[in-house]
Coordinates of C-alpha atoms in Angstrom, one line a residue:
Chain A
I3 CA 0.0 0.0 0.0
P4 CA 1.5 3.3 -1.0
T5 CA 2.4 5.8 1.6
K6 CA 2.9 9.4 1.0
Q7 CA 5.2 11.7 2.7
V8 CA 5.4 15.4 2.7
K9 CA 8.3 17.3 3.9
P10 CA 7.5 20.9 4.7
R11 CA 10.7 22.7 5.2
V12 CA 10.1 25.6 7.5
N13 CA 10.5 29.1 6.3
K14 CA 13.3 29.4 8.9
A15 CA 14.5 32.8 9.6
N16 CA 18.1 34.1 9.5
T17 CA 21.3 32.9 8.1
G18 CA 23.3 35.2 10.2
V19 CA 21.0 38.0 9.4
E20 CA 18.7 40.1 11.6
T21 CA 15.4 38.3 11.0
A22 CA 14.8 37.0 14.5
G23 CA 11.3 37.6 15.6
V24 CA 9.9 37.6 12.1
K25 CA 6.7 35.7 11.2
H26 CA 7.3 32.1 10.4
S27 CA 5.1 30.1 8.2
L28 CA 5.0 26.9 6.3
N29 CA 7.2 27.4 3.2
P30 CA 4.6 28.1 0.5
F31 CA 5.9 25.4 -1.8
D32 CA 5.6 22.9 1.0
E33 CA 2.0 23.9 1.5
L34 CA 1.4 22.9 -2.1
S35 CA 3.1 19.5 -1.4
V36 CA 0.8 18.9 1.5
E37 CA -2.2 19.9 -0.5
E38 CA -1.3 17.7 -3.4
A39 CA -0.8 14.7 -1.1
V40 CA -4.2 15.3 0.3
R41 CA -5.8 15.7 -3.1
L42 CA -4.3 12.5 -4.4
R43 CA -6.0 10.8 -1.5
E44 CA -9.3 12.5 -2.2
R45 CA -9.1 11.7 -5.9
H46 CA -9.0 8.0 -5.0
T47 CA -12.0 8.3 -2.7
K48 CA -13.8 9.9 -5.6
K49 CA -12.6 7.1 -7.8
Q50 CA -10.6 9.5 -10.0
S51 CA -7.2 8.0 -9.1
P52 CA -6.4 4.3 -9.1
I53 CA -4.1 4.2 -6.1
K54 CA -5.1 4.6 -2.5
V55 CA -3.1 7.0 -0.5
D56 CA -2.7 5.1 2.7
Q57 CA -0.9 7.5 4.8
I58 CA 0.5 11.0 4.6
L59 CA 3.4 11.8 6.8
A60 CA 4.6 15.3 7.2
L61 CA 8.1 16.0 8.2
S62 CA 10.0 19.1 9.1
A63 CA 13.5 19.6 10.3
G64 CA 14.3 22.7 12.3
G65 CA 13.8 24.4 15.7
P66 CA 10.9 24.2 18.1
K67 CA 8.7 26.4 15.9
C68 CA 8.5 23.5 13.4
A69 CA 5.9 21.9 15.5
D70 CA 3.4 24.6 14.5
T71 CA 4.0 24.2 10.8
L72 CA 3.5 20.4 11.2
R73 CA 0.2 21.0 13.0
T74 CA -0.8 23.1 10.1
A75 CA 0.1 20.3 7.7
M76 CA -2.0 17.9 9.8
A77 CA -4.9 20.3 9.9
M78 CA -4.7 20.3 6.1
G79 CA -5.0 16.5 6.1
A80 CA -1.7 14.9 6.9
D81 CA -2.1 11.9 9.2
R82 CA 1.0 12.2 11.3
A83 CA 4.2 14.1 11.5
F84 CA 7.9 13.9 12.3
H85 CA 9.6 16.8 13.8
V86 CA 13.3 16.4 13.4
D87 CA 14.7 18.7 16.0
V88 CA 17.9 20.3 14.9
G89 CA 17.7 23.3 17.2
D90 CA 17.4 26.9 16.1
S91 CA 20.6 27.7 14.4
P92 CA 21.6 31.1 13.1
D93 CA 22.9 29.7 9.8
G94 CA 19.7 28.3 8.3
G95 CA 19.7 24.8 9.6
P96 CA 21.0 21.6 8.0
E97 CA 22.2 21.8 4.4
P98 CA 20.1 20.3 1.6
L99 CA 22.4 17.3 1.3
T100 CA 22.0 16.5 5.0
V101 CA 18.2 16.9 4.7
A102 CA 18.2 14.7 1.7
K103 CA 20.2 12.0 3.6
M104 CA 17.8 12.2 6.5
L105 CA 14.8 11.9 4.2
Q106 CA 16.5 8.9 2.5
A107 CA 16.6 7.2 5.9
V108 CA 13.0 8.1 6.7
V109 CA 11.8 6.8 3.3
K110 CA 13.5 3.5 4.0
Q111 CA 12.3 3.2 7.5
E112 CA 8.7 4.2 6.8
N113 CA 8.5 2.4 3.6
I114 CA 7.4 5.4 1.6
N115 CA 6.9 5.4 -2.1
L116 CA 6.2 9.0 -3.0
V117 CA 7.9 12.0 -1.6
L118 CA 6.5 15.5 -2.4
L119 CA 8.6 18.5 -1.6
G120 CA 8.5 22.1 -2.4
K121 CA 10.7 23.1 -5.3
Q122 CA 12.7 25.4 -3.0
A123 CA 12.5 27.0 0.4
I124 CA 11.9 30.7 0.1
D125 CA 14.7 31.5 2.6
G126 CA 17.7 29.5 1.3
D127 CA 16.4 29.5 -2.3
Q128 CA 18.7 26.5 -3.0
G129 CA 16.2 24.3 -4.8
Q130 CA 18.2 21.1 -4.3
T131 CA 16.7 18.7 -1.7
G132 CA 14.2 16.8 -3.9
Q133 CA 16.7 16.2 -6.6
M134 CA 19.4 15.1 -4.1
L135 CA 17.0 12.7 -2.4
A136 CA 16.0 11.2 -5.8
G137 CA 19.7 10.8 -6.6
L138 CA 20.5 9.1 -3.3
L139 CA 17.5 6.7 -3.6
G140 CA 18.1 6.2 -7.3
W141 CA 14.4 7.1 -7.9
P142 CA 12.9 9.0 -10.8
Q143 CA 12.3 12.7 -10.2
A144 CA 10.0 15.4 -11.5
T145 CA 10.8 18.9 -10.5
Q146 CA 8.6 21.9 -10.5
A147 CA 5.4 19.9 -11.1
S148 CA 2.3 21.7 -12.2
K149 CA 0.2 18.6 -12.6
V150 CA 0.4 15.1 -11.1
E151 CA -1.7 12.3 -12.3
I152 CA -1.6 8.6 -11.2
K153 CA -2.4 6.6 -14.3
D154 CA -2.9 3.1 -13.1
E155 CA -2.7 0.6 -10.3
S156 CA 0.8 -0.3 -10.9
G157 CA 1.8 3.2 -10.0
T158 CA 2.5 4.9 -13.3
V159 CA 2.6 8.6 -12.7
E160 CA 2.4 11.4 -15.3
V161 CA 3.8 14.7 -14.2
T162 CA 3.6 17.9 -16.2
H163 CA 6.4 20.2 -15.0
E164 CA 7.7 23.6 -15.8
V165 CA 10.7 24.0 -17.9
D166 CA 12.2 27.1 -19.5
G167 CA 9.8 28.4 -22.1
G168 CA 6.9 26.0 -21.3
V169 CA 6.0 22.7 -19.9
E170 CA 7.1 19.1 -20.4
T171 CA 5.3 15.9 -19.5
L172 CA 7.1 12.9 -18.0
R173 CA 6.0 9.4 -17.2
A174 CA 7.6 7.3 -14.4
Q175 CA 6.8 4.4 -12.1
L176 CA 6.5 4.8 -8.4
P177 CA 8.4 5.1 -6.2
M178 CA 9.4 8.6 -7.2
I179 CA 10.2 12.1 -6.0
I180 CA 8.1 15.2 -7.1
T181 CA 8.8 18.8 -6.2
T182 CA 6.0 21.2 -6.5
D183 CA 5.6 24.5 -8.3
L184 CA 3.2 27.3 -7.5
R185 CA 0.8 26.4 -10.2
L186 CA 0.2 22.9 -9.0
N187 CA -2.8 23.7 -6.8
E188 CA -4.4 26.1 -4.5
P189 CA -3.7 25.0 -0.9
R190 CA -6.8 24.9 1.3
Y191 CA -7.3 26.7 4.5
A192 CA -7.3 24.6 7.6
T193 CA -10.7 24.8 9.2
L194 CA -11.1 25.2 12.9
P195 CA -12.5 21.7 13.5
N196 CA -9.5 20.3 11.5
I197 CA -7.1 22.4 13.5
M198 CA -8.6 20.9 16.6
K199 CA -8.4 17.4 15.2
A200 CA -4.8 18.0 14.2
K201 CA -3.9 18.6 17.8
K202 CA -4.7 15.0 18.5
K203 CA -2.7 13.6 15.6
P204 CA 0.6 12.0 16.4
L205 CA 3.7 14.2 16.2
E206 CA 6.9 12.4 16.9
K207 CA 10.0 14.2 17.9
K208 CA 13.2 12.9 16.3
T209 CA 16.8 13.8 15.9
L210 CA 19.1 13.5 13.1
A211 CA 21.0 10.9 15.1
D212 CA 17.8 8.7 15.1
F213 CA 18.4 8.4 11.4
G214 CA 22.1 8.0 11.8
I215 CA 22.8 11.4 10.1
E216 CA 25.4 13.9 11.2
D217 CA 24.7 17.6 10.6
K218 CA 27.8 18.1 8.7
K219 CA 28.4 21.6 7.3
R220 CA 30.2 21.7 4.0
L221 CA 29.4 25.3 3.3
K222 CA 30.8 27.9 5.6
T223 CA 28.9 31.2 5.8
I224 CA 31.5 34.0 5.3
K225 CA 29.0 36.8 5.5
V226 CA 25.5 37.9 4.8
T227 CA 25.0 41.4 3.6
E228 CA 22.3 43.6 2.4
P229 CA 22.0 43.9 -1.3
P230 CA 23.0 47.3 -2.7
A231 CA 19.9 49.5 -2.2
R232 CA 18.2 50.8 -5.3
Q233 CA 17.1 54.4 -5.2
G234 CA 14.0 55.4 -7.0
G235 CA 14.7 58.2 -9.4
G236 CA 11.5 60.1 -8.8
K237 CA 8.4 60.6 -10.8
V238 CA 7.6 62.3 -14.1
E239 CA 4.4 64.2 -15.0
D240 CA 3.5 62.7 -18.3
V241 CA 4.4 60.3 -21.1
D242 CA 6.7 62.9 -22.7
G243 CA 8.5 63.3 -19.4
L244 CA 8.9 59.5 -19.2
I245 CA 10.4 59.3 -22.7
G246 CA 12.6 62.3 -22.0
K247 CA 14.0 60.7 -18.8
L248 CA 14.5 57.3 -20.4
K249 CA 16.5 59.0 -23.2
E250 CA 18.5 60.9 -20.6
L251 CA 19.3 57.6 -18.9
G252 CA 20.3 56.0 -22.2
A253 CA 17.6 53.4 -22.1
L254 CA 16.0 54.5 -25.3
Chain B
M575 CA 41.8 59.1 -0.2
L576 CA 43.8 58.9 3.0
P577 CA 43.0 55.3 3.9
L578 CA 43.7 54.3 0.3
A579 CA 47.1 56.0 0.4
R580 CA 47.9 54.5 3.7
N581 CA 47.0 51.1 2.5
S582 CA 49.3 51.3 -0.5
V583 CA 52.1 52.7 1.5
L584 CA 51.7 49.9 4.0
R585 CA 51.6 47.4 1.3
A586 CA 54.7 48.7 -0.3
A587 CA 56.5 48.7 3.0
R588 CA 55.3 45.2 3.7
A589 CA 56.5 44.0 0.3
Q590 CA 60.0 45.3 1.0
I591 CA 60.2 44.0 4.5
L592 CA 58.8 40.6 3.7
P593 CA 59.6 39.9 0.1
S594 CA 59.5 36.1 0.8
T595 CA 55.9 36.2 1.9
R596 CA 54.9 37.7 -1.5
T597 CA 56.8 35.1 -3.4
T598 CA 55.2 32.3 -1.6
T599 CA 51.8 33.6 -2.2
A600 CA 52.6 34.0 -5.9
I601 CA 53.8 30.5 -6.1
S602 CA 50.9 28.9 -4.3
S603 CA 48.4 30.8 -6.4
A604 CA 50.1 29.7 -9.5
A605 CA 50.1 26.1 -8.3
F606 CA 46.5 26.4 -7.5
A607 CA 45.6 27.7 -10.9
R608 CA 47.3 24.6 -12.4
L609 CA 45.3 22.3 -10.2
L610 CA 42.0 23.9 -10.9
S611 CA 40.1 22.5 -13.7
T612 CA 36.5 23.2 -14.6
L613 CA 33.8 21.2 -16.4
A614 CA 31.1 23.4 -17.9
V615 CA 27.9 21.4 -18.5
L616 CA 26.2 22.7 -21.7
E617 CA 22.5 22.4 -22.3
Q618 CA 21.6 21.6 -25.8
R619 CA 18.3 21.2 -27.6
D620 CA 17.9 19.8 -31.1
G621 CA 21.6 20.2 -31.7
K622 CA 21.8 23.8 -30.5
I623 CA 23.6 25.1 -27.5
Q624 CA 21.2 26.9 -25.2
P625 CA 22.0 30.5 -24.0
S626 CA 22.1 29.4 -20.3
S627 CA 25.2 27.4 -21.1
L628 CA 27.2 30.5 -22.1
S629 CA 26.8 31.8 -18.6
A630 CA 28.3 28.5 -17.3
I631 CA 31.3 29.1 -19.5
A632 CA 31.5 32.7 -18.5
A633 CA 31.6 31.6 -14.8
A634 CA 34.2 28.9 -15.6
Q635 CA 36.4 31.6 -17.2
K636 CA 36.2 33.6 -14.1
L637 CA 37.4 30.7 -12.0
G638 CA 40.6 30.4 -14.1
G639 CA 42.3 27.2 -15.0
P640 CA 41.5 25.0 -18.0
I641 CA 37.9 24.6 -19.1
T642 CA 36.3 21.6 -20.6
A643 CA 32.8 21.8 -22.0
F644 CA 30.5 18.8 -21.8
V645 CA 27.6 18.1 -24.1
A646 CA 25.4 15.0 -24.6
G647 CA 22.6 14.1 -26.9
A648 CA 21.7 12.7 -30.3
N649 CA 24.4 13.3 -32.9
V650 CA 25.9 16.1 -30.9
K651 CA 29.4 15.9 -32.4
A652 CA 28.4 17.4 -35.7
T653 CA 26.0 19.9 -34.1
S654 CA 26.2 21.3 -30.6
A655 CA 29.7 20.0 -29.8
A656 CA 31.0 21.6 -33.0
E657 CA 29.2 24.8 -32.0
A658 CA 30.8 24.6 -28.5
A659 CA 34.3 24.0 -30.0
Q660 CA 34.0 27.5 -31.6
I661 CA 33.6 29.2 -28.2
K662 CA 36.7 31.1 -27.3
G663 CA 38.7 30.0 -24.2
L664 CA 37.7 26.3 -24.1
D665 CA 40.4 23.6 -23.8
K666 CA 38.3 20.8 -25.1
V667 CA 34.8 19.7 -25.6
V668 CA 33.7 16.3 -24.3
A669 CA 30.8 14.9 -26.2
V670 CA 28.7 11.9 -25.6
E671 CA 26.5 10.8 -28.5
N672 CA 23.5 8.9 -27.5
E673 CA 19.9 9.6 -28.2
A674 CA 19.1 8.7 -24.5
Y675 CA 20.5 12.0 -23.3
E676 CA 18.7 14.2 -25.9
K677 CA 16.1 15.4 -23.4
G678 CA 18.6 16.0 -20.6
L679 CA 16.6 13.8 -18.1
P680 CA 18.5 13.7 -14.9
E681 CA 17.9 10.0 -14.1
N682 CA 20.4 8.9 -16.7
Y683 CA 22.2 12.2 -17.3
A684 CA 23.4 12.5 -13.7
P685 CA 25.3 9.1 -13.7
L686 CA 26.7 10.1 -17.1
L687 CA 28.0 13.3 -15.7
V688 CA 29.3 11.7 -12.5
E689 CA 31.4 9.2 -14.6
N690 CA 32.8 12.0 -16.7
I691 CA 33.5 14.2 -13.8
Q692 CA 35.4 11.4 -12.0
K693 CA 37.3 10.5 -15.1
G694 CA 38.3 14.1 -15.9
E695 CA 39.2 14.8 -12.2
Y696 CA 37.5 18.2 -12.4
T697 CA 37.6 20.4 -9.3
H698 CA 34.7 22.5 -10.5
V699 CA 31.5 21.7 -12.3
V700 CA 29.4 24.6 -13.5
A701 CA 26.0 24.8 -15.2
G702 CA 23.5 27.5 -15.9
H703 CA 20.7 27.9 -13.3
S704 CA 18.1 27.0 -15.9
A705 CA 15.4 24.3 -15.6
F706 CA 18.0 21.8 -16.9
G707 CA 20.7 22.8 -14.5
K708 CA 18.4 23.1 -11.6
S709 CA 17.0 19.7 -12.1
L710 CA 20.2 17.9 -12.9
L711 CA 23.1 19.3 -10.8
P712 CA 21.7 18.6 -7.3
R713 CA 21.3 15.0 -8.3
V714 CA 24.9 14.9 -9.5
A715 CA 26.0 16.6 -6.3
A716 CA 24.2 14.0 -4.2
L717 CA 25.8 11.1 -6.2
L718 CA 29.2 12.7 -5.6
D719 CA 28.4 13.4 -1.9
V720 CA 28.9 17.2 -2.4
Q721 CA 26.8 20.1 -1.2
Q722 CA 26.0 22.2 -4.3
V723 CA 26.0 26.0 -4.4
S724 CA 23.0 27.2 -6.4
D725 CA 22.3 30.3 -8.5
I726 CA 25.6 32.1 -7.8
T727 CA 26.0 35.7 -8.8
G728 CA 29.6 36.1 -8.0
I729 CA 32.9 34.2 -7.6
E730 CA 35.3 35.6 -5.0
S731 CA 37.8 32.8 -5.2
E732 CA 38.0 29.1 -6.2
D733 CA 36.0 28.1 -3.2
T734 CA 34.1 31.2 -2.2
F735 CA 30.9 32.2 -3.9
V736 CA 28.2 34.8 -3.6
R737 CA 24.5 34.1 -3.9
P738 CA 21.3 35.8 -3.1
I739 CA 19.0 34.4 -0.5
Y740 CA 15.5 35.3 0.8
A741 CA 14.4 36.4 -2.6
G742 CA 17.4 38.6 -3.1
N743 CA 16.9 40.4 0.1
A744 CA 20.2 39.3 1.5
I745 CA 23.5 38.4 -0.2
L746 CA 25.3 35.4 1.2
T747 CA 29.0 34.7 0.7
V748 CA 29.8 31.0 1.3
Q749 CA 32.9 29.0 1.2
S750 CA 32.7 25.4 0.1
T751 CA 34.9 22.8 1.8
D752 CA 33.9 20.1 -0.7
P753 CA 36.7 18.6 -2.9
I754 CA 34.5 19.2 -6.0
K755 CA 32.6 22.4 -6.3
I756 CA 29.2 22.0 -8.0
L757 CA 27.7 25.3 -9.0
T758 CA 24.8 26.6 -10.9
V759 CA 25.1 30.2 -12.1
R760 CA 22.7 33.0 -12.6
G761 CA 22.7 33.9 -16.3
T762 CA 22.3 37.6 -15.8
S763 CA 25.5 37.8 -13.6
F764 CA 27.8 35.9 -16.0
Q765 CA 28.0 37.1 -19.6
G766 CA 30.4 38.1 -22.3
V767 CA 31.5 34.8 -23.8
E768 CA 32.8 35.0 -27.4
T769 CA 31.1 32.3 -29.4
S770 CA 33.5 32.3 -32.3
G771 CA 37.2 32.2 -32.8
G772 CA 37.8 29.1 -30.6
G773 CA 39.2 25.9 -31.8
A774 CA 38.8 23.3 -29.0
A775 CA 39.2 19.6 -29.9
I776 CA 36.1 17.4 -29.5
E777 CA 36.7 14.2 -27.6
A778 CA 34.3 11.4 -26.9
G779 CA 33.3 11.1 -23.3
S780 CA 32.5 7.8 -21.5
D781 CA 29.0 6.6 -21.5
P782 CA 27.9 4.4 -18.5
K783 CA 24.5 3.9 -20.2
A784 CA 22.6 4.1 -17.0
P785 CA 18.9 3.1 -17.5
L786 CA 16.4 5.8 -18.0
Q787 CA 13.7 5.5 -15.4
T788 CA 11.5 8.3 -16.8
E789 CA 9.9 8.5 -20.1
W790 CA 9.6 11.7 -21.9
V791 CA 6.0 12.1 -23.1
S792 CA 5.6 15.6 -24.6
E793 CA 6.4 19.2 -24.3
E794 CA 4.5 22.4 -25.0
L795 CA 6.7 25.4 -25.5
A796 CA 5.5 28.9 -26.0
K797 CA 6.6 29.9 -29.4
S798 CA 7.6 33.4 -30.1
E799 CA 9.7 35.6 -32.4
R800 CA 10.5 37.9 -29.5
P801 CA 13.9 38.0 -27.8
D802 CA 14.3 35.5 -25.0
L803 CA 13.1 37.0 -21.8
A804 CA 16.1 36.0 -19.7
T805 CA 18.6 37.6 -22.1
A806 CA 16.6 40.4 -23.7
Q807 CA 18.0 43.9 -23.7
R808 CA 14.6 45.3 -23.1
V809 CA 11.6 43.9 -21.2
V810 CA 8.1 45.2 -21.1
S811 CA 6.2 43.6 -18.2
G812 CA 2.5 43.7 -17.2
G813 CA 0.8 42.9 -13.9
R814 CA -2.6 42.5 -12.4
G815 CA -3.5 46.0 -13.4
L816 CA -4.0 44.8 -16.9
K817 CA -7.3 43.2 -15.8
S818 CA -7.6 40.6 -18.5
K819 CA -5.7 38.7 -21.1
E820 CA -7.3 40.7 -23.9
E821 CA -6.2 43.9 -22.3
F822 CA -2.7 42.5 -21.7
D823 CA -2.4 41.6 -25.4
R824 CA -3.9 44.9 -26.5
V825 CA -1.8 47.1 -24.2
I826 CA 1.5 45.4 -23.5
V827 CA 2.2 43.6 -26.8
P828 CA 2.3 46.7 -29.1
L829 CA 4.7 48.5 -26.7
A830 CA 6.9 45.5 -26.6
D831 CA 6.8 45.3 -30.4
T832 CA 7.7 49.0 -30.7
L833 CA 10.7 48.6 -28.4
G834 CA 11.7 45.2 -29.7
A835 CA 11.4 44.0 -26.2
A836 CA 10.6 40.6 -24.6
I837 CA 7.4 40.4 -22.6
G838 CA 7.3 39.6 -18.9
A839 CA 4.6 39.4 -16.4
S840 CA 4.1 39.4 -12.6
R841 CA 2.9 36.3 -10.9
A842 CA -0.5 37.8 -10.4
A843 CA -0.9 38.3 -14.1
V844 CA 0.3 34.7 -14.8
D845 CA -2.0 33.2 -12.2
S846 CA -5.0 35.2 -13.6
G847 CA -4.2 33.7 -17.0
F848 CA -3.2 37.0 -18.7
A849 CA 0.2 35.6 -19.7
D850 CA 2.0 32.3 -20.1
N851 CA 3.8 30.8 -17.1
S852 CA 7.1 31.0 -18.9
L853 CA 6.9 34.8 -18.9
Q854 CA 6.8 35.2 -15.1
V855 CA 9.5 37.4 -13.7
G856 CA 10.4 37.1 -10.0
Q857 CA 11.7 34.8 -7.3
T858 CA 9.8 31.8 -8.6
G859 CA 10.0 32.8 -12.3
K860 CA 12.8 34.2 -14.3
N861 CA 15.5 36.6 -13.3
V862 CA 16.1 39.3 -15.8
A863 CA 18.6 42.2 -15.9
P864 CA 17.9 44.1 -19.1
Q865 CA 19.0 47.6 -20.1
L866 CA 15.4 48.7 -19.7
Y867 CA 12.7 47.1 -17.6
L868 CA 9.4 48.9 -18.3
C869 CA 6.5 47.7 -16.2
A870 CA 2.8 48.6 -16.1
G871 CA 0.2 47.6 -13.5
I872 CA 2.8 45.9 -11.3
S873 CA 2.8 47.0 -7.6
G874 CA 6.3 45.7 -6.9
A875 CA 6.0 42.9 -4.4
I876 CA 9.4 41.7 -3.1
Q877 CA 9.0 38.4 -5.0
H878 CA 8.7 40.3 -8.2
L879 CA 11.5 42.7 -7.4
A880 CA 13.8 39.7 -6.7
G881 CA 13.6 38.9 -10.4
M882 CA 14.2 42.3 -12.0
K883 CA 15.9 44.7 -9.6
D884 CA 19.3 44.3 -11.3
S885 CA 17.9 45.9 -14.4
K886 CA 19.9 48.9 -15.6
V887 CA 16.9 51.2 -15.9
I888 CA 13.5 50.5 -14.4
A889 CA 10.5 52.5 -15.5
A890 CA 7.1 52.0 -14.0
I891 CA 3.6 53.1 -14.8
N892 CA 1.0 52.6 -12.1
K893 CA -2.0 54.5 -10.9
D894 CA -1.2 54.0 -7.2
A895 CA 1.4 56.7 -6.3
D896 CA 2.3 54.7 -3.2
A897 CA 3.1 51.4 -5.0
P898 CA 6.4 50.0 -3.9
I899 CA 7.6 49.7 -7.5
F900 CA 8.2 53.5 -7.4
Q901 CA 10.8 53.0 -4.7
V902 CA 13.0 51.2 -7.1
A903 CA 12.0 52.7 -10.4
D904 CA 14.4 55.2 -12.0
V905 CA 11.4 56.8 -13.7
G906 CA 7.9 56.6 -12.5
L907 CA 4.7 57.8 -14.0
V908 CA 1.5 57.8 -12.0
G909 CA -1.5 57.3 -14.2
D910 CA -3.9 55.0 -15.8
L911 CA -2.0 52.4 -17.8
F912 CA -4.8 52.0 -20.2
E913 CA -4.3 55.6 -21.2
K914 CA -0.5 56.0 -20.7
V915 CA 0.8 52.8 -22.3
P916 CA -0.9 53.3 -25.6
E917 CA 0.1 57.0 -25.6
L918 CA 3.7 55.9 -25.0
T919 CA 3.5 53.3 -27.7
E920 CA 2.2 55.9 -30.2
K921 CA 4.9 58.5 -29.3
L922 CA 7.7 55.9 -29.5
K923 CA 6.4 54.7 -32.9
N924 CA 6.3 58.3 -34.2
Q925 CA 9.9 58.9 -33.1
A926 CA 11.2 55.8 -34.8

């Protein structure tokens, strides 16, 4: 029986920058992953998808705040959650390769056959974890998915994904890795009853060591700086002014 | 002026007192240049090198040391490999001819690259941060047990790289301690490769013939005669303010035509169906840095700014005088875009 796992990576603040105390939320791409997992299950119930989604496991690695994001995922429909506590670190938490290795261990341990991840976290913007995990497991991958369709009971999956200049459709067999793009779906809001229910769902606390993974840092942060500020050049009165200014700036 | 002068005086003094230190540094950096060797992974499609690949070569040139270009696909030796061989500054081109790599699918392309990276003992592997590079290189990095550095915008030294994080709201400088540096590079930050005048030899690479687990079904690419959005000199971009696809086409397209510009769009415009996905500019879309970025009906959310704030000149037309776009625009015009954009188009046409 297939199992689904979703890994919301938290929109974790700061990489040596001054973002402490900012609002944390589920990384938007991971919300899409949770939503898609839940939809795959619903499609089966409505007999639109041939494979039953037995279980949805949400997983997040990070500081104590991760627990909240995992509750959100469960309120959206995930069955249970793992919180891999790596402590709050100022340098953005474990690197994608470490996260991928941890997920590899989780996949094996929990007998998972589809992993949905966001295409990138909006803090680190690396966009690597899904592909790395696919490489480590030797599974097919589809990145930046905008449509996921399970075609038959043997687990043939068709994924339409975004490439430069358009979309491309790929076909692969489960088990596989899919990373989500913004256009995949519209994540639902967790309703109050579901939020209440989510509080009773199991949330297991884990550590990297539980999976035999060491938080090895291969990249050393030298510095984090502000980008050069861009100064607005002011406004013009009319279209002629606009053309004049653009000429002056050498843009026309 | 004063600190500068002091600095150079100090340096001159130090050089005289400690001539040996200088020599050692010179020797070690020369030794280092000899050891460094870069593989630039080229993206090709139907026998043609894709523009993102040129930025990979530009970055490789910045690293110093010999550069090998890598290309794989159907009959590439006569087509894209021959084209690559003409690029100035390459030592050689490694080509693998096999139909199986034509679509650049990472499941078999990653093992192929890994084998050739190990065989060539490269210290650096670079690809463009395009859909191809983004999907392929992390898989390669994982197979080599290396932490990749994505979407770099600068190279400080052979192991230290600069990349934007938090949608470009912070700039991170990282040092990689891995033996092989796997990098994807931002196209707008690495340019200026000469595509002719080179004469690199083409060599056959090794082909592990890893099985392909994914089947390529189809593709749907937006066709257009316009310049490519990512590399265009001018970009005209529209947002939610356009209200509908019909208005987008009626207002934005003629202006872009008049300027010979590529067309871009905000995420709001794409999500509302005004423009194709592939035209989205921003954190989750394309990064552009044209000479002129002219936008209408775009408020300037940080996710959008992340994709265009490196443009040379930014011009904005928006009816909301407080829109954040005006804080970054070099020229701002407050007004109704349905009036102003057609007027602008007309006036530019008459001038041409």
